[in-house]
Structure formats: structure tokens, C-alpha cells
Amino acid sequence: MPRRLSSWIDICITLVIIAGLLLTILCYNVYLAVAGLMLLICLLLFLRERNNDRQKSLADYYQNVIKNVNELSNLALEHLPQVILIVDRDSRLEWHNNELERWLGKKPELGTVIHEFWPSLSLEPFWGQIGETVFNNDNKFYLLKYRPVSTNTDLNGLMALYITDVTKPEEFKRTTAAHMVLFGYIQIDNYNDAMQGLSEAQRTSILFEANSILDKWAHSLNGFLRRLDDDLYVILIEHHMLELAVSSKFDVLDRVRAMRGPNKFPITLSISLVEAREDMTMEDLGALAQSNLDLVLGRGGDQVAVNIDGKVKFFGGKTKAIEKHTRVKSRIVAHAMREIIEKADVVFVMGHHNEDFDSLGAAIGVAAMAKFMKKQVHIILSDMNEGIDKFTDLIKDSADYAGVFITEEEALKIIAVNPVLFVVDTHIPHLVAGQELLNDIKNVVVIDHHRRSENVIKNSLLIYIEPSSSSTSELVTELLMYFSDDPLISNIDATALYAGILVDTKNFKIQTGVRTFDAVAYLRRNGADPQMVSQLFRTDYTTNLAKARAVSQSKFFDGGLVISICPDDAPNIQIISAQIADYLLSIDQARMSLVFFHLPPNTVGICARSLGELNVQILMEAFGGGGHLNVAGAQVKDGNLEEIKAKAVELAQKIIEEVDNDENNPRTGSEKSRQKR
């Protein structure tokens, strides 16, 4: 059936049918047909007039409705408790409703830039987009919803802005956030060592002083502090008091570190603070606080880790990790490693990408353990290992190392039911020699001496990180001592481990302790050859020339900072840059050295070194890198060397200034005392 026809058409169809009937009547009676036709014409005129009148009335009704709707819409638009603006690309007013006039107390002219009454509002970041944001101006908060408005010439030529005053709810949200509770642990890092050899009265005196310092600090933050054990505390503070603690740079670390007992052993703290979140249970909060405390301890202690919105920030870390006097942990880890290796059918070992002698030596030491257990073992080398090529060339013909050194591609082809992977000299996933192999093997053991980073290999069977150790080779050597009473390593193995320790201690100049020399003595007893190591460390004429050029172009800054740029044509540029950074520290009054270099493709590398007084790990973390307190590095992709150098120098000078202004710093403290005298 036809639909949506006008009423006039309906009438015409009816009249046509009547006309047809009249034609039929005409065949029988002419007079009756003519009378019917006259009546039909009159009916047609009448119905036409009635239809026109109805159409006019309907049109008037529609017009009246539209008029009322427009008036109501305009009335609602003008009296809506929300500012509506139309602006162009230059942030100039094209149209606004009356609410803006009521907000401002005056009528703004069209063409006025909105920055004149809302200076903090910038449309550039979200021009042409749909969304919302909150901005503040004159201690008021506004919710801004924005939509693009197309014109004849530009789809995003204008923007419609809908602005609502949300000062009260935003102030409530901020007040609630300011009073959000931070839960944390405080632990004395070296409690057992600090209390060693002290009488009960002396221990009580030291604990009383430490408790007093912590209690005053917590009271200054309006916090809640309770001691759970001799060396462990729990603390609760509100979020808004965190700014006060940060502004003082957590000086409680310095005050506790300045304490000295009868044995003159310094005491350091590790603090973990975690913000409570809506989706977090109390159990999760406590577990996260403990995890962050472990992270701080893994970085060497004497630091604070603050976890806000899932991001961890570190404060402190001014002192190097204190060497542990006992090897209890080494013995426990060695026994655990023996059990892990015993259950495995294939053992894989790898270090970090672009291996150095510490990475190689530690890998060879772990491989020696696997060989002792009669296990199939392979050491995975990365595609960039020029720094150790002399040593690998030296042992490649040895029967003991036949098939030991393989590439990641070869390792992935080996079928194993229960493989285990040892990662040495790094704990950061993207730095390992074979990332695909790391992802493929579930059983992973990590051994490292670098300060623990937030980005650590997850779900490992065992993580052994000791920042107080000079090198990973030293850690592995200690593990070898407890792995078995029988001899484990050959002369080549001992020499590789000896070379690793020698490299990371800069010929025993830095980061050495009693345990370092104990490890070296063990290696010498097992045939480590210092003469072979010295031959391995010799460099060719081109390398020495590149070093000389870099040193001659170095620059010395006030405070003991020395920087240089390694020539782009230097062979093994990453290794040479590290050697240049080590050499620059031998300059009189030098305290920190930075060497910058280019790496393909479009990457700028930084080698940072210090004598231990200045923490270069914190400096390199600002560039996405990391390392140790006195040995660190970073690689910045798609960066400009000059800009990175300027930023690194600025941050380094701030670190030097901060340390020099620290009253608890022995160096500056002695200088200030001499000046007073």
C-alpha cells in the first residue's frame, strides 16, 4: 500500500473513483450522470478549499512549535550554569553564552584571546581532539570538555569548549589525596655488623640514639612509628607530609649515618614508603612495601624508595654499600645453586650484551660448577664481544671449552626438558646477551654486583645481588669456595675470574675489601696467571692514540668533574670510553669523570666513574641507565650528544655541590673544620 502521500492526493484518488462510477451511470441515464457530475465538481472545490485551510493551520502550528522550541533552547543555552565558547586556532572568541559574562563580571568582546582571563589554559595540546581535562586559575578549578567544530574550509577550524566550575569537588579530591596514608618499613641495613663486638650496654645506647632520631623525624612529619624488631620499624605518614621529607632530602639518613658507636662502625638505614591506593588491599600494601625494601637493600641500602602511583623514586644512596663481614649468604646461595644445577639437564650461562671480562669471568666460573656436576653447559655470547676476543681466541682450541661458547641462535635449537639459565653481571632484562633465550627459559638464576634497579628479571628462581662486592667474578669465586671441597676450576678458569676482578676494581684501586683479596688468594692458589692477564689488557697503537686524543680534549670543572668525548673512529669505542673514564680519575683533584661517545644507530653512550664519594649511579639513572656507585653508564637513543653532555654536566655539578654542602661528608667536614681553625 502506498505510504507518505499527502491528504490532497488521497482526496483526488477518491474523486477519480467516483468519476468512474458516474461514467458507468452515464451509459444508463444521462440526466442522472450530469447531476452527479455537477455534484462531483462542487465536492471537488469544497474539498480543495478545506485541504488548503488545513494545510495552512498545520503550517502555523509547526511554525509556532519551532518558535517555542527555539526560544526554550536559547533560554536554556543562555541560562545553562556552564560556559560555552567557540574559539579559533588563535584561541580567540568567536561566540560565547551569557554565563561567561556572569563569571567574568563583564562582557568580553568577540576576538578576545581567552588567555586574558584564563592564562593557564592552553588549547594547543588537544586542538582538533575530543576529550576533557581539568585546569586551575586563581585558586579555582575548571572542568574543560572540548570538541572540534568544522568549517567550510577546515574540519578542525574551530573548537567548542564547555567549561564547568568544579572547585569544590576538586578541592575535596586534593584534600583526600593529601591525607592519603603512606605505609612503610625502616630497616637498619647493617645491624649485625654495627653491633659486633659491643657489650649489651653499648648496644642499648646505640639503639636508644637511633630510636630517638627516628622518633623525632617521624614526629616532625606527624607520622606514626613503631619498632617491630631491633632493626626493623613500621611507619605511617600522610601524603602531604612527603613533600617536607623530600625537601629535606630525607636527612634522617644523614643523621643516623653520623652516629658512631665504640667500634666506629657507621649505621645506615633503608626506608620503603608506599602510597595506599583504592584497588589495593592491606595485604597487597604490606607486600609492596616489603618488595620495595628488598629493592633498596639490593641497591646497597642507605636509601629511600617512595612508590607513588606505581612509580618508584629513590632518594639518598650517598654512601657505597658496606661490605658484609661474613659469607653466610654465599654459603647458602652456593648450596641452592648446587641443587638447581643437579636438577637441570642443560645449563646455559650468559652475561650482559657486549661482554667485559667481569661478565665473561663470572660466566666461566658458573660453567665450571656445571662441569663439576657433569652437566651439559653452554655460555652464550652476544654479537658484540670485541672486548674479550683475545681471551676467547686463547681458549677456543682448548678441549675443556669445546662447544661451550655458542650464539643465542644455536642455544635456541638445543632441546632440553629442564634447562636452567644463569644470568651474570646484570639483572636488567633488556641488557642480557640473549633476550629471546631469557624469555624462553623459565628457570633463571641471577648473580650480580650492581645496585638493584627497579627493572629486574622477574620470576627468577634465585636472585643473588651484592652491591658491596667488587665484581660479579668475586661473588662467583666465593660461591666456588662453598660449592664443593674438591678443586673445581682450571688455571684458565681462575685466570678469567682474576681478570674480571682486576677490571672492575681498576687494578685493586676501588671497591675492594677483605673478601676481595680472599677471593684473589683463592684464585692464585688455583693457578690464576697475572702475567697472562696483563697480556690480555694490552692495547694496540690505534687504541692508545684514541685515548690520548680524548684525554687531550678533556675539560676540568670546578669541584673535580672531568669530561671528554671519545673519537668516533676509536676501535671498540664502548670499551675505550670506559678506559678513558678510568684514566681521567687519575688526574689530581678529579672526583668524577664522564666520557661521551656515539653508538650506531643514533645512540649516545655515557661512561661515568667516581672515586666512591660521588654516586654516579643516580646520575646515570637520570638518562635511563644504571650501574654502581662509582661505575655506571647509560645509552640514550635518538639523542644529541651536545645536549646530553650539557645536561649531564649540570646534574653532575648539582651532585657535587650537594655532597660538598653535606656536613656529614668526611671530606667537606674536615675541610670546614680546618677553615674554622
XYZ file of C-alpha atoms in Angstrom:
677
model
C 0.000 0.000 0.000
C 1.326 3.489 -0.876
C 2.599 5.409 2.137
C 3.515 9.005 2.999
C 1.061 10.528 0.383
C -0.489 13.946 1.039
C -4.193 14.224 2.021
C -4.985 16.034 -1.246
C -3.739 13.087 -3.267
C -5.947 10.796 -1.183
C -8.969 13.010 -1.995
C -8.120 13.073 -5.700
C -7.919 9.293 -5.836
C -11.372 9.055 -4.220
C -12.871 11.576 -6.684
C -11.379 9.728 -9.647
C -13.087 6.550 -8.496
C -16.411 8.459 -8.146
C -15.919 9.898 -11.653
C -15.522 6.363 -12.961
C -18.823 5.378 -11.373
C -20.527 8.407 -12.988
C -19.299 7.262 -16.393
C -20.918 3.919 -15.761
C -24.215 5.649 -14.805
C -23.967 7.753 -17.996
C -24.493 4.586 -20.046
C -27.903 4.098 -18.434
C -29.186 7.601 -17.548
C -27.723 10.819 -18.979
C -29.593 13.194 -16.675
C -28.608 11.340 -13.547
C -24.979 11.276 -14.710
C -24.901 15.055 -15.419
C -26.374 15.811 -11.999
C -23.790 13.573 -10.371
C -21.002 15.339 -12.313
C -22.172 18.772 -11.102
C -22.253 17.454 -7.562
C -18.740 15.989 -8.024
C -17.356 19.351 -9.216
C -18.829 21.132 -6.205
C -17.427 18.464 -3.901
C -14.017 18.846 -5.534
C -13.949 22.618 -4.979
C -15.129 22.231 -1.402
C -12.580 19.593 -0.523
C -9.792 21.576 -2.150
C -10.627 24.619 -0.067
C -10.830 22.547 3.091
C -7.465 20.920 2.346
C -5.775 24.289 1.813
C -7.230 25.568 5.077
C -5.986 22.502 6.967
C -2.507 22.797 5.406
C -2.300 26.408 6.477
C -3.393 25.626 10.019
C -0.850 22.795 10.241
C 1.922 25.035 8.931
C 1.031 27.677 11.527
C 1.114 25.013 14.229
C 4.538 23.741 13.159
C 5.929 27.254 12.991
C 4.622 28.040 16.444
C 6.121 24.829 17.870
C 9.508 25.506 16.262
C 9.440 29.064 17.517
C 8.720 27.927 21.071
C 11.374 25.200 20.917
C 13.975 27.699 19.658
C 13.045 30.140 22.367
C 13.259 27.424 25.021
C 16.579 26.150 23.601
C 18.046 29.644 23.536
C 16.724 30.286 27.025
C 18.278 27.045 28.306
C 21.536 27.747 26.462
C 21.839 31.261 27.842
C 20.959 30.284 31.409
C 22.887 26.984 31.496
C 25.286 27.029 34.528
C 28.151 26.200 32.173
C 30.315 28.378 29.973
C 30.173 27.518 26.273
C 32.744 29.014 23.923
C 33.604 28.780 20.256
C 37.250 29.710 19.599
C 39.542 29.750 16.570
C 43.090 28.454 16.203
C 44.489 31.629 17.779
C 42.338 30.995 20.893
C 40.149 33.999 20.056
C 36.459 34.112 20.926
C 34.079 33.539 18.039
C 30.983 33.085 20.214
C 30.060 32.585 23.863
C 26.953 32.247 26.001
C 25.903 34.683 28.726
C 27.350 32.516 31.518
C 30.853 33.683 30.615
C 29.771 37.275 31.179
C 28.414 36.361 34.622
C 31.655 34.556 35.516
C 33.894 37.415 34.443
C 31.655 40.230 35.653
C 31.872 41.919 32.267
C 31.032 41.156 28.678
C 34.101 40.068 26.722
C 34.379 41.271 23.162
C 34.471 38.807 20.302
C 38.041 38.268 19.157
C 39.370 38.409 22.720
C 42.107 35.831 23.432
C 40.924 33.508 26.193
C 44.378 33.702 27.833
C 43.402 37.186 29.035
C 41.022 35.692 31.601
C 42.401 32.103 31.823
C 46.210 32.399 31.432
C 46.829 28.753 32.382
C 44.550 27.362 29.659
C 46.377 26.216 26.512
C 44.447 24.644 23.652
C 47.458 23.629 21.577
C 47.984 20.137 23.120
C 44.458 18.938 22.296
C 43.416 21.018 19.282
C 41.186 19.041 16.940
C 40.585 16.297 19.529
C 37.648 15.174 21.681
C 38.182 14.864 25.391
C 38.250 16.621 28.733
C 40.728 17.950 31.256
C 40.887 19.961 34.467
C 42.764 23.254 34.722
C 43.081 25.787 37.504
C 43.164 29.555 37.554
C 43.147 31.956 40.527
C 42.750 29.083 43.003
C 39.719 27.756 41.139
C 39.405 24.507 39.228
C 37.516 24.083 35.974
C 36.446 21.004 34.037
C 37.018 21.596 30.326
C 35.323 19.434 27.692
C 36.421 20.142 24.136
C 35.096 19.201 20.706
C 36.288 20.196 17.222
C 33.909 22.241 15.044
C 34.299 22.011 11.274
C 34.052 24.961 8.916
C 33.693 25.173 5.156
C 37.467 25.250 4.725
C 38.787 23.281 7.702
C 37.444 20.213 9.515
C 39.145 21.404 12.720
C 38.863 25.128 12.105
C 37.117 25.894 15.409
C 36.816 24.340 18.848
C 33.764 24.200 21.099
C 34.662 24.471 24.780
C 32.300 23.503 27.600
C 33.628 24.737 30.952
C 32.221 23.903 34.384
C 33.381 25.179 37.781
C 34.471 22.100 39.757
C 36.398 23.872 42.508
C 34.620 22.218 45.427
C 34.878 18.591 44.230
C 38.485 19.106 43.103
C 39.454 20.624 46.436
C 37.818 17.680 48.150
C 39.725 15.241 45.941
C 43.012 17.024 46.588
C 42.375 17.191 50.310
C 41.600 13.481 50.330
C 44.754 12.755 48.308
C 46.845 14.920 50.630
C 45.695 12.848 53.597
C 46.235 9.536 51.810
C 48.293 7.252 54.023
C 51.808 6.125 53.113
C 52.845 2.859 54.723
C 56.469 1.936 55.057
C 59.283 -0.032 56.619
C 62.528 1.298 58.077
C 65.394 -1.139 58.494
C 68.895 -0.776 59.854
C 70.957 -2.204 56.973
C 73.989 -3.403 58.854
C 72.642 -4.089 62.313
C 74.651 -7.258 62.961
C 77.935 -5.740 61.776
C 77.362 -2.481 63.666
C 76.657 -4.374 66.905
C 79.503 -6.834 66.527
C 81.869 -6.870 69.488
C 79.768 -4.476 71.598
C 78.534 -5.048 75.109
C 74.832 -5.115 75.906
C 75.015 -1.622 77.408
C 76.737 -0.262 74.315
C 74.132 -1.884 72.040
C 71.320 -0.407 74.116
C 72.921 3.039 73.917
C 73.232 2.908 70.122
C 69.668 1.650 69.690
C 68.372 4.347 72.027
C 70.092 7.053 69.981
C 68.819 5.589 66.693
C 65.290 5.301 68.121
C 65.442 8.891 69.305
C 66.477 10.188 65.862
C 63.789 8.188 64.086
C 61.125 9.175 66.610
C 61.902 12.893 66.209
C 61.869 12.558 62.435
C 58.511 10.754 62.443
C 57.105 13.330 64.886
C 58.196 16.180 62.571
C 56.117 14.531 59.835
C 53.135 13.960 62.162
C 53.680 10.280 61.482
C 53.212 7.065 63.418
C 56.341 4.999 64.182
C 56.612 1.655 65.933
C 59.540 -0.736 66.300
C 58.843 -4.311 65.247
C 62.318 -5.680 65.949
C 65.742 -4.403 66.951
C 66.490 -3.421 63.361
C 63.005 -3.030 61.840
C 60.351 -0.312 62.186
C 56.968 0.401 60.650
C 55.919 3.976 59.815
C 52.705 5.681 58.653
C 52.641 9.249 57.316
C 50.200 11.314 55.286
C 50.920 12.089 51.644
C 51.163 15.861 52.093
C 53.993 15.407 54.613
C 56.039 13.580 51.988
C 56.965 16.917 50.381
C 58.516 18.002 53.679
C 60.611 14.835 53.830
C 61.667 15.204 50.194
C 62.551 18.886 50.628
C 64.886 17.899 53.470
C 66.241 15.123 51.215
C 65.434 12.584 53.918
C 68.131 13.991 56.185
C 67.284 11.279 58.725
C 69.633 9.075 56.670
C 72.489 11.518 57.255
C 71.733 11.920 60.961
C 71.706 8.173 61.591
C 74.795 7.671 59.435
C 76.638 10.268 61.512
C 76.203 8.066 64.602
C 79.322 6.234 65.718
C 79.482 3.510 68.306
C 82.564 2.363 70.202
C 83.625 0.287 67.179
C 83.309 3.376 64.908
C 81.097 1.390 62.543
C 78.590 3.594 60.640
C 74.881 2.790 60.795
C 72.735 3.196 57.680
C 69.007 2.962 57.063
C 66.852 1.598 54.262
C 63.358 3.086 54.017
C 60.425 1.950 51.880
C 57.271 4.096 51.564
C 54.225 3.001 49.564
C 51.074 5.008 48.909
C 47.781 3.235 49.561
C 45.512 3.063 46.509
C 41.813 2.372 46.064
C 42.309 -1.005 44.401
C 44.885 -2.211 46.933
C 44.221 -4.370 49.977
C 46.200 -4.070 53.193
C 47.910 -7.346 52.348
C 48.982 -6.002 48.952
C 50.183 -2.779 50.553
C 52.388 -4.625 53.013
C 53.767 -6.934 50.314
C 54.626 -3.982 48.065
C 56.333 -2.158 50.936
C 58.431 -5.260 51.656
C 59.258 -5.634 47.959
C 60.468 -2.022 47.791
C 62.513 -2.536 50.948
C 64.197 -5.520 49.276
C 64.818 -3.307 46.255
C 66.537 -0.685 48.424
C 68.646 -3.310 50.176
C 69.580 -4.725 46.768
C 70.831 -1.275 45.779
C 73.198 -1.214 48.726
C 70.971 0.384 51.355
C 71.280 3.905 52.797
C 68.401 4.943 50.522
C 64.685 5.669 50.453
C 62.295 4.176 47.887
C 58.982 6.005 47.510
C 56.284 4.254 45.464
C 53.626 6.703 44.237
C 51.109 5.670 41.545
C 53.182 2.597 40.753
C 56.377 4.592 40.082
C 59.387 4.248 42.360
C 61.638 7.203 43.170
C 64.900 6.837 45.060
C 66.483 9.285 47.468
C 69.827 9.102 49.238
C 72.368 6.482 48.271
C 75.292 8.757 49.076
C 77.499 6.033 50.527
C 78.829 2.877 48.962
C 77.455 -0.434 50.114
C 79.103 -1.717 53.263
C 80.960 -4.975 52.917
C 79.478 -7.842 54.888
C 81.954 -9.468 57.267
C 80.507 -12.957 56.969
C 79.955 -15.248 53.992
C 76.867 -16.985 55.359
C 74.758 -15.828 52.421
C 77.410 -17.029 49.947
C 77.356 -20.482 51.513
C 73.535 -20.660 51.383
C 73.417 -19.463 47.764
C 76.142 -21.942 46.749
C 74.167 -24.859 48.200
C 70.986 -23.626 46.490
C 72.824 -23.369 43.162
C 74.122 -26.905 43.554
C 70.554 -28.199 43.949
C 69.343 -26.187 40.950
C 72.158 -27.447 38.699
C 71.660 -31.014 39.879
C 68.012 -30.974 38.712
C 68.814 -29.456 35.295
C 69.699 -31.400 32.178
C 71.235 -28.406 30.327
C 72.841 -25.331 31.895
C 73.011 -22.043 29.969
C 75.081 -19.100 31.165
C 75.169 -15.576 29.785
C 76.152 -12.089 30.830
C 75.228 -8.688 29.531
C 75.356 -7.559 25.919
C 78.859 -6.552 24.788
C 80.566 -8.621 27.466
C 83.520 -7.441 29.514
C 86.000 -9.556 31.494
C 83.876 -9.481 34.646
C 80.885 -10.842 32.753
C 82.995 -13.483 30.989
C 84.883 -14.496 34.133
C 81.677 -14.945 36.129
C 80.127 -16.992 33.287
C 83.194 -19.253 33.126
C 83.036 -19.719 36.917
C 79.391 -20.827 36.788
C 80.191 -23.103 33.834
C 82.902 -24.716 35.959
C 80.258 -25.599 38.575
C 78.081 -27.208 35.894
C 81.059 -29.162 34.512
C 81.844 -30.391 38.028
C 78.253 -31.696 38.245
C 78.721 -33.472 34.853
C 76.064 -31.300 33.189
C 75.936 -30.095 29.618
C 76.798 -26.377 29.777
C 76.907 -23.565 27.225
C 77.979 -19.925 27.534
C 76.014 -17.586 25.256
C 77.973 -14.676 23.815
C 76.374 -11.624 22.226
C 77.173 -10.465 18.720
C 79.303 -7.643 20.159
C 82.120 -9.029 22.300
C 85.266 -7.412 20.902
C 86.438 -6.587 24.422
C 87.024 -10.237 25.280
C 88.072 -11.565 21.877
C 91.689 -12.028 22.985
C 90.655 -14.391 25.737
C 88.121 -16.329 23.639
C 90.744 -16.744 20.901
C 93.157 -18.021 23.548
C 90.871 -20.813 24.782
C 88.935 -21.726 21.636
C 91.322 -24.588 20.863
C 91.139 -25.974 24.407
C 89.366 -29.308 24.736
C 87.778 -28.172 28.015
C 85.882 -25.436 26.161
C 84.886 -27.346 23.031
C 81.280 -26.422 22.247
C 80.921 -24.292 25.381
C 80.752 -20.874 23.683
C 77.716 -20.618 21.388
C 75.384 -17.956 20.000
C 71.807 -17.395 21.045
C 70.536 -18.913 17.780
C 72.453 -22.126 18.496
C 71.165 -22.213 22.069
C 67.543 -21.936 20.949
C 67.976 -25.056 18.810
C 69.071 -27.182 21.779
C 66.209 -29.335 23.078
C 66.112 -29.634 26.861
C 63.462 -30.964 29.252
C 64.549 -28.964 32.296
C 67.029 -26.247 31.290
C 68.309 -23.582 33.673
C 69.733 -20.189 32.736
C 72.297 -18.297 34.814
C 72.450 -14.542 34.144
C 75.616 -12.920 35.486
C 76.825 -9.322 35.843
C 73.401 -7.859 35.071
C 69.864 -8.180 36.366
C 68.097 -5.962 33.799
C 66.204 -7.960 31.124
C 66.954 -5.790 28.091
C 70.709 -5.824 28.778
C 71.253 -9.578 28.622
C 73.172 -11.190 25.770
C 70.134 -13.189 24.596
C 66.703 -11.752 25.361
C 64.816 -14.424 23.407
C 66.529 -17.203 25.355
C 65.724 -15.394 28.608
C 62.046 -15.329 27.667
C 62.136 -18.978 26.563
C 63.597 -20.479 29.779
C 61.522 -20.398 32.961
C 64.231 -21.417 35.456
C 66.533 -18.382 35.802
C 69.217 -17.563 38.375
C 70.614 -14.018 38.603
C 74.059 -13.189 40.053
C 75.119 -9.541 40.000
C 77.028 -6.906 41.945
C 75.365 -3.780 40.520
C 72.920 -1.827 42.611
C 69.484 -3.255 42.098
C 67.301 -1.480 39.562
C 63.513 -1.318 39.590
C 63.594 -3.159 36.262
C 64.778 -6.580 37.357
C 64.358 -10.038 35.783
C 61.005 -11.276 37.064
C 60.048 -14.674 38.500
C 63.624 -15.853 38.980
C 64.379 -18.994 40.956
C 67.181 -17.199 42.751
C 68.454 -13.612 42.750
C 71.853 -13.004 44.354
C 72.746 -9.313 44.199
C 75.507 -7.947 46.439
C 76.364 -4.276 45.722
C 79.116 -4.346 48.321
C 81.074 -6.813 46.189
C 83.785 -5.520 43.878
C 82.608 -7.600 40.925
C 80.424 -10.491 39.883
C 83.597 -12.521 39.438
C 84.280 -12.044 43.149
C 80.778 -13.275 44.003
C 81.169 -16.346 41.791
C 84.605 -17.055 43.280
C 83.093 -17.065 46.779
C 80.362 -19.398 45.561
C 83.049 -21.725 44.164
C 84.649 -21.875 47.619
C 81.459 -23.322 49.110
C 80.219 -25.284 46.104
C 82.496 -28.230 46.843
C 85.527 -29.109 48.895
C 87.150 -30.620 45.819
C 89.026 -28.441 43.269
C 86.565 -27.054 40.713
C 88.421 -24.751 38.378
C 91.351 -24.980 35.997
C 94.143 -22.457 35.534
C 92.204 -20.828 32.668
C 89.035 -20.590 34.771
C 90.940 -18.983 37.643
C 92.657 -16.551 35.265
C 89.322 -15.481 33.749
C 87.856 -14.813 37.197
C 91.025 -12.969 38.240
C 90.764 -10.763 35.127
C 87.138 -9.960 35.948
C 88.033 -8.805 39.466
C 91.019 -6.836 38.180
C 88.900 -4.978 35.608
C 86.118 -3.918 37.963
C 88.472 -2.888 40.768
C 90.722 -0.922 38.374
C 93.766 -2.931 39.431
C 92.542 -3.126 43.046
C 92.201 0.655 43.381
C 88.463 0.941 44.090
C 85.625 -1.069 45.647
C 87.965 -3.578 47.258
C 87.600 -5.173 50.647
C 88.932 -8.034 52.684
C 86.705 -10.501 50.845
C 88.059 -9.258 47.507
C 91.605 -10.228 48.401
C 90.422 -13.511 49.917
C 88.827 -14.329 46.552
C 92.005 -13.336 44.694
C 94.098 -15.514 47.020
C 91.793 -18.465 46.261
C 92.213 -17.877 42.518
C 96.010 -17.598 42.783
C 96.082 -20.892 44.677
C 94.142 -22.432 41.785
C 96.572 -21.217 39.145
C 95.418 -17.716 38.120
C 98.125 -16.175 35.928
C 98.589 -12.378 36.420
C 101.090 -12.241 33.562
C 98.529 -13.670 31.142
C 96.008 -11.081 32.354
C 98.439 -8.236 31.745
C 98.933 -9.520 28.194
C 95.170 -9.576 27.679
C 94.862 -5.944 28.781
C 97.482 -4.613 26.397
C 96.095 -2.317 23.683
C 97.306 -1.526 20.182
C 98.730 1.753 18.913
C 95.430 2.960 17.379
C 93.601 2.469 20.643
C 96.240 4.315 22.639
C 96.171 7.141 20.108
C 92.379 7.467 20.501
C 92.776 7.543 24.278
C 95.422 10.262 24.027
C 93.212 12.394 21.778
C 90.286 12.075 24.182
C 92.438 12.964 27.205
C 93.974 15.953 25.426
C 90.490 17.305 24.646
C 89.121 16.734 28.148
C 87.718 19.565 30.256
C 88.101 20.049 34.009
C 85.306 21.709 36.010
C 85.388 23.168 39.494
C 84.551 20.560 42.100
C 86.526 17.759 40.450
C 84.406 16.911 37.388
C 86.321 15.880 34.249
C 84.588 15.227 30.922
C 85.709 14.162 27.466
C 84.386 12.820 24.152
C 85.750 9.609 22.697
C 86.719 9.911 18.997
C 84.210 8.255 16.672
C 86.971 6.325 14.883
C 88.159 4.611 18.059
C 88.027 0.778 17.862
C 85.757 -0.891 20.432
C 84.520 2.567 21.324
C 82.459 1.460 24.315
C 85.410 -0.273 25.975
C 87.827 2.527 25.106
C 85.432 5.101 26.574
C 85.352 3.169 29.847
C 89.143 3.063 29.932
C 89.314 6.802 29.238
C 86.883 7.472 32.088
C 89.069 5.364 34.406
C 92.203 7.239 33.350
C 90.634 10.681 33.857
C 90.085 9.823 37.522
C 93.851 9.532 37.966
C 94.143 13.307 37.423
C 94.888 15.209 40.612
C 91.715 16.528 42.339
C 89.453 14.653 39.905
C 86.428 13.141 41.680
C 84.086 12.243 38.826
C 84.676 11.564 35.123
C 82.208 11.444 32.239
C 83.051 10.243 28.743
C 80.565 10.591 25.884
C 80.598 8.612 22.642
C 78.458 7.740 19.628
C 76.974 4.288 19.085
C 75.148 3.174 15.945
C 72.369 3.769 15.210
C 71.712 7.300 16.534
C 72.648 6.465 20.117
C 74.768 8.440 22.566
C 76.630 6.486 25.232
C 77.934 7.746 28.572
C 80.602 6.203 30.801
C 80.595 7.582 34.338
C 83.204 6.946 37.015
C 83.882 8.266 40.511
C 86.166 7.524 43.410
C 83.208 6.385 45.520
C 82.425 9.679 47.203
C 80.010 10.744 44.435
C 77.200 8.435 43.313
C 77.326 8.153 39.520
C 74.581 5.522 39.532
C 71.996 8.185 40.424
C 73.380 10.388 37.654
C 73.115 7.658 35.014
C 69.614 6.658 36.121
C 68.506 10.137 35.021
C 69.435 9.035 31.471
C 67.787 5.619 31.688
C 70.986 3.799 32.660
C 72.413 2.497 35.912
C 75.325 0.619 37.389
C 77.272 1.016 40.588
C 78.006 3.857 42.969
C 81.382 4.511 41.330
C 80.945 2.762 37.950
C 77.875 3.415 35.820
C 76.763 4.077 32.286
C 73.825 4.867 30.033
C 72.777 4.783 26.390
C 70.375 7.430 25.080
C 68.654 6.645 21.778
C 67.971 9.421 19.263
C 69.808 11.948 21.413
C 72.035 14.894 20.622
C 75.498 14.475 22.158
C 75.990 18.165 22.970
C 72.579 18.462 24.638
C 73.118 15.267 26.630
C 76.594 16.419 27.643
C 75.260 19.794 28.869
C 72.511 18.112 30.895
C 74.914 15.526 32.372
C 77.378 18.232 33.414
C 74.590 20.223 35.061
C 73.316 17.213 37.030
C 76.853 16.153 37.978
C 77.649 19.607 39.332
C 74.457 19.511 41.422
C 75.525 16.159 42.902
C 78.987 17.537 43.689
C 77.507 20.671 45.255
C 75.093 18.605 47.342
C 77.871 16.358 48.641
C 80.157 19.322 49.352
C 77.414 21.016 51.379
C 76.776 17.883 53.418
C 78.017 18.389 56.944
C 78.293 14.629 57.390
C 80.643 14.206 54.451
C 84.078 13.404 55.904
C 85.882 15.246 53.126
C 83.970 18.511 53.390
C 83.622 18.199 57.122
C 87.403 18.023 57.592
C 87.920 20.942 55.208
C 85.385 23.067 57.095
C 86.982 22.193 60.426
C 90.374 23.277 59.064
C 88.859 26.538 57.849
C 87.404 27.189 61.315
C 90.785 26.615 62.902
